[in-house]
């Protein structure tokens, strides 16, 4: 056994930069904190080199590899938070489904769920420590190795997004197979969403016990639902997750900020701002000022520069960031992209984005 495997989730190094955690709680910060979705990813040559020839989910199962990949972007850029390298699809795996990462195609389930009877094939009670303990170990190790530089974010996929993958068997433009279940098998859909919610709650609590200092819930497929379906099949479960996680944490006197990111779900913005999450993440299709108005100062906001703006020259990135900061204001705000970084993006421009957030927000704070 390696020495690192013996690290326990206690005696973590003291946190040096708490700007991200303070912004989650709506408190003042010297600068606007910034991180990027998919900051550990293929746009970094060192990431491609490290991942070369290794299976994606094997990598996810190695705490040392996850730790290294999480730390890579922080060696280059002064991000204000780290997000643990893992994937949302480890949950369907823990429930007994086979998931492969196929190069050029993305995640693939050889045997997706087809009909409600298939729910019987899923593990009815998942022991998260046994099935997902490797993620917890990765979090504990990374929290130690971060040396208190910035806080560590844990994450999960939301029930509807995971359900969509489990039925589609991979990426999809229409999500028509998964949506077919919502219209044709609403009861079985709720049963599956409930099963996922139960695992997710335990999984997030395990991440906090292991050392996660904030939690993000990715509802990446909110956009293919309409407002009515969102109200029935997404929102109640998102609320349940936050409420249950918070209730449990409160019992042990802990307070860990939670972020909900429902991509393309702007119709749900008012509801999302009243769903027990401290932070609502936004994609780039919402204007900062109207997002503030619609959430009425109830929550902190995170987002939302179009990732493709990183293809612009650095001066233009700086202007776009300045406008975004003026729109959101510098309080209760975490700068990020409206979705993840793409593999062909130039790391230098990511650096320019981070620098522009820090510089312009310090300036705005002193006006
Ligand atoms: C939908 C989703 C997935 N995974 C995730 C989501 C939700 C966020 C979103 O909406 O994008 C979440 C995720 N996946 C990954 C992270 C790590 C942390 C980080 O953001 O840096 C996070 C937070 C690593 C990863 N997960 C994946 C990569 C790239 C593949 C690789 O490293 O080989 C990374 C860095 C693979 C993955 N995993 C998934 C997809 C669609 C892909 C891309 C497949 C492709 O483009 O070929 C499922």
PDB file of C-alpha atoms and ligand atoms in Angstrom, residues 35-42 47 51 54 56-57 60 69 73 83-89 101-107 155-157 161 165 171 218-221 261 263 339-340 343, ligand 1:
ATOM      1  CA  UNK A  35     -12.969  28.493 -11.834  1.00  0.00           C
ATOM      2  CA  UNK A  36     -13.949  26.696 -15.057  1.00  0.00           C
ATOM      3  CA  UNK A  37     -16.133  23.699 -15.642  1.00  0.00           C
ATOM      4  CA  UNK A  38     -13.871  21.003 -17.163  1.00  0.00           C
ATOM      5  CA  UNK A  39     -10.792  22.874 -15.975  1.00  0.00           C
ATOM      6  CA  UNK A  40      -9.145  19.449 -15.712  1.00  0.00           C
ATOM      7  CA  UNK A  41      -9.440  18.393 -19.318  1.00  0.00           C
ATOM      8  CA  UNK A  42      -8.096  17.757 -22.765  1.00  0.00           C
ATOM      9  CA  UNK A  47      -3.744  16.206 -19.233  1.00  0.00           C
ATOM     10  CA  UNK A  51      -4.425  10.212 -19.841  1.00  0.00           C
ATOM     11  CA  UNK A  54      -5.401   4.759 -20.206  1.00  0.00           C
ATOM     12  CA  UNK A  56     -11.176   6.800 -18.795  1.00  0.00           C
ATOM     13  CA  UNK A  57     -13.046   5.015 -15.999  1.00  0.00           C
ATOM     14  CA  UNK A  60     -11.496   7.674 -12.426  1.00  0.00           C
ATOM     15  CA  UNK A  69      -5.506  15.621 -12.873  1.00  0.00           C
ATOM     16  CA  UNK A  73      -4.886  23.276 -13.947  1.00  0.00           C
ATOM     17  CA  UNK A  83     -13.105  20.410  -8.780  1.00  0.00           C
ATOM     18  CA  UNK A  84     -12.355  16.758  -8.244  1.00  0.00           C
ATOM     19  CA  UNK A  85     -11.590  14.847 -11.442  1.00  0.00           C
ATOM     20  CA  UNK A  86     -14.278  12.187 -11.827  1.00  0.00           C
ATOM     21  CA  UNK A  87     -17.458  11.773 -13.887  1.00  0.00           C
ATOM     22  CA  UNK A  88     -21.202  11.912 -13.343  1.00  0.00           C
ATOM     23  CA  UNK A  89     -21.578   8.425 -14.845  1.00  0.00           C
ATOM     24  CA  UNK A 101     -15.887   5.929 -22.606  1.00  0.00           C
ATOM     25  CA  UNK A 102     -15.464   5.466 -26.359  1.00  0.00           C
ATOM     26  CA  UNK A 103     -12.932   7.757 -28.049  1.00  0.00           C
ATOM     27  CA  UNK A 104     -14.620  10.073 -30.537  1.00  0.00           C
ATOM     28  CA  UNK A 105     -18.085   9.017 -29.365  1.00  0.00           C
ATOM     29  CA  UNK A 106     -18.221   9.781 -25.663  1.00  0.00           C
ATOM     30  CA  UNK A 107     -19.916   7.784 -22.912  1.00  0.00           C
ATOM     31  CA  UNK A 155     -20.069  16.959  -7.672  1.00  0.00           C
ATOM     32  CA  UNK A 156     -22.768  14.671  -8.971  1.00  0.00           C
ATOM     33  CA  UNK A 157     -25.072  14.397 -11.945  1.00  0.00           C
ATOM     34  CA  UNK A 161     -29.564  13.894 -16.431  1.00  0.00           C
ATOM     35  CA  UNK A 165     -27.964   8.744 -20.050  1.00  0.00           C
ATOM     36  CA  UNK A 171     -25.227  11.384 -25.808  1.00  0.00           C
ATOM     37  CA  UNK A 218     -25.079  19.016 -12.766  1.00  0.00           C
ATOM     38  CA  UNK A 219     -28.503  18.949 -14.439  1.00  0.00           C
ATOM     39  CA  UNK A 220     -26.846  19.084 -17.853  1.00  0.00           C
ATOM     40  CA  UNK A 221     -29.952  17.956 -19.701  1.00  0.00           C
ATOM     41  CA  UNK A 261     -26.408  24.033 -12.593  1.00  0.00           C
ATOM     42  CA  UNK A 263     -28.064  23.880 -18.292  1.00  0.00           C
ATOM     43  CA  UNK A 339     -20.484  25.171 -19.762  1.00  0.00           C
ATOM     44  CA  UNK A 340     -17.243  23.205 -19.899  1.00  0.00           C
ATOM     45  CA  UNK A 343     -10.532  20.258 -26.015  1.00  0.00           C
TER      46      UNK A 343
HETATM   47  C1  LIG B   1     -22.648  15.345 -18.938  1.00  0.00           C
HETATM   48  C2  LIG B   1     -21.427  15.114 -18.076  1.00  0.00           C
HETATM   49  C3  LIG B   1     -20.504  14.034 -18.173  1.00  0.00           C
HETATM   50  N1  LIG B   1     -19.544  14.246 -17.199  1.00  0.00           N
HETATM   51  C4  LIG B   1     -19.800  15.398 -16.511  1.00  0.00           C
HETATM   52  C5  LIG B   1     -21.003  15.934 -17.016  1.00  0.00           C
HETATM   53  C6  LIG B   1     -21.687  17.163 -16.455  1.00  0.00           C
HETATM   54  C7  LIG B   1     -21.097  18.413 -16.967  1.00  0.00           C
HETATM   55  C8  LIG B   1     -21.451  18.704 -18.386  1.00  0.00           C
HETATM   56  O1  LIG B   1     -22.622  18.983 -18.654  1.00  0.00           O
HETATM   57  O2  LIG B   1     -20.535  18.631 -19.225  1.00  0.00           O
HETATM   58  C9  LIG B   1     -19.066  15.965 -15.374  1.00  0.00           C
HETATM   59  C10 LIG B   1     -17.596  15.949 -15.375  1.00  0.00           C
HETATM   60  N2  LIG B   1     -16.746  15.185 -16.144  1.00  0.00           N
HETATM   61  C11 LIG B   1     -15.463  15.455 -15.812  1.00  0.00           C
HETATM   62  C12 LIG B   1     -15.474  16.386 -14.734  1.00  0.00           C
HETATM   63  C13 LIG B   1     -14.196  16.728 -14.003  1.00  0.00           C
HETATM   64  C14 LIG B   1     -13.965  17.945 -13.356  1.00  0.00           C
HETATM   65  C15 LIG B   1     -13.794  19.174 -14.238  1.00  0.00           C
HETATM   66  O3  LIG B   1     -14.820  19.802 -14.559  1.00  0.00           O
HETATM   67  O4  LIG B   1     -12.641  19.518 -14.529  1.00  0.00           O
HETATM   68  C16 LIG B   1     -16.798  16.731 -14.492  1.00  0.00           C
HETATM   69  C17 LIG B   1     -17.366  17.736 -13.497  1.00  0.00           C
HETATM   70  C18 LIG B   1     -14.237  14.877 -16.406  1.00  0.00           C
HETATM   71  C19 LIG B   1     -14.324  14.410 -17.804  1.00  0.00           C
HETATM   72  N3  LIG B   1     -15.275  13.600 -18.349  1.00  0.00           N
HETATM   73  C20 LIG B   1     -14.969  13.348 -19.645  1.00  0.00           C
HETATM   74  C21 LIG B   1     -13.770  14.027 -19.991  1.00  0.00           C
HETATM   75  C22 LIG B   1     -13.058  13.994 -21.347  1.00  0.00           C
HETATM   76  C23 LIG B   1     -12.614  12.642 -21.771  1.00  0.00           C
HETATM   77  C24 LIG B   1     -11.228  12.200 -21.389  1.00  0.00           C
HETATM   78  O5  LIG B   1     -10.596  12.719 -20.459  1.00  0.00           O
HETATM   79  O6  LIG B   1     -10.732  11.280 -22.026  1.00  0.00           O
HETATM   80  C25 LIG B   1     -13.353  14.692 -18.832  1.00  0.00           C
HETATM   81  C26 LIG B   1     -12.124  15.525 -18.653  1.00  0.00           C
HETATM   82  C27 LIG B   1     -15.755  12.479 -20.533  1.00  0.00           C
HETATM   83  C28 LIG B   1     -17.205  12.768 -20.587  1.00  0.00           C
HETATM   84  N4  LIG B   1     -18.105  12.502 -19.587  1.00  0.00           N
HETATM   85  C29 LIG B   1     -19.362  12.913 -19.988  1.00  0.00           C
HETATM   86  C30 LIG B   1     -19.247  13.439 -21.304  1.00  0.00           C
HETATM   87  C31 LIG B   1     -20.384  13.978 -22.122  1.00  0.00           C
HETATM   88  C32 LIG B   1     -17.889  13.350 -21.665  1.00  0.00           C
HETATM   89  C33 LIG B   1     -17.244  13.837 -22.947  1.00  0.00           C
HETATM   90  C34 LIG B   1     -17.063  12.785 -23.944  1.00  0.00           C
HETATM   91  C35 LIG B   1     -16.249  13.297 -25.130  1.00  0.00           C
HETATM   92  O7  LIG B   1     -16.217  14.495 -25.395  1.00  0.00           O
HETATM   93  O8  LIG B   1     -15.613  12.433 -25.748  1.00  0.00           O
HETATM   94  C36 LIG B   1     -20.546  12.876 -19.121  1.00  0.00           C
END
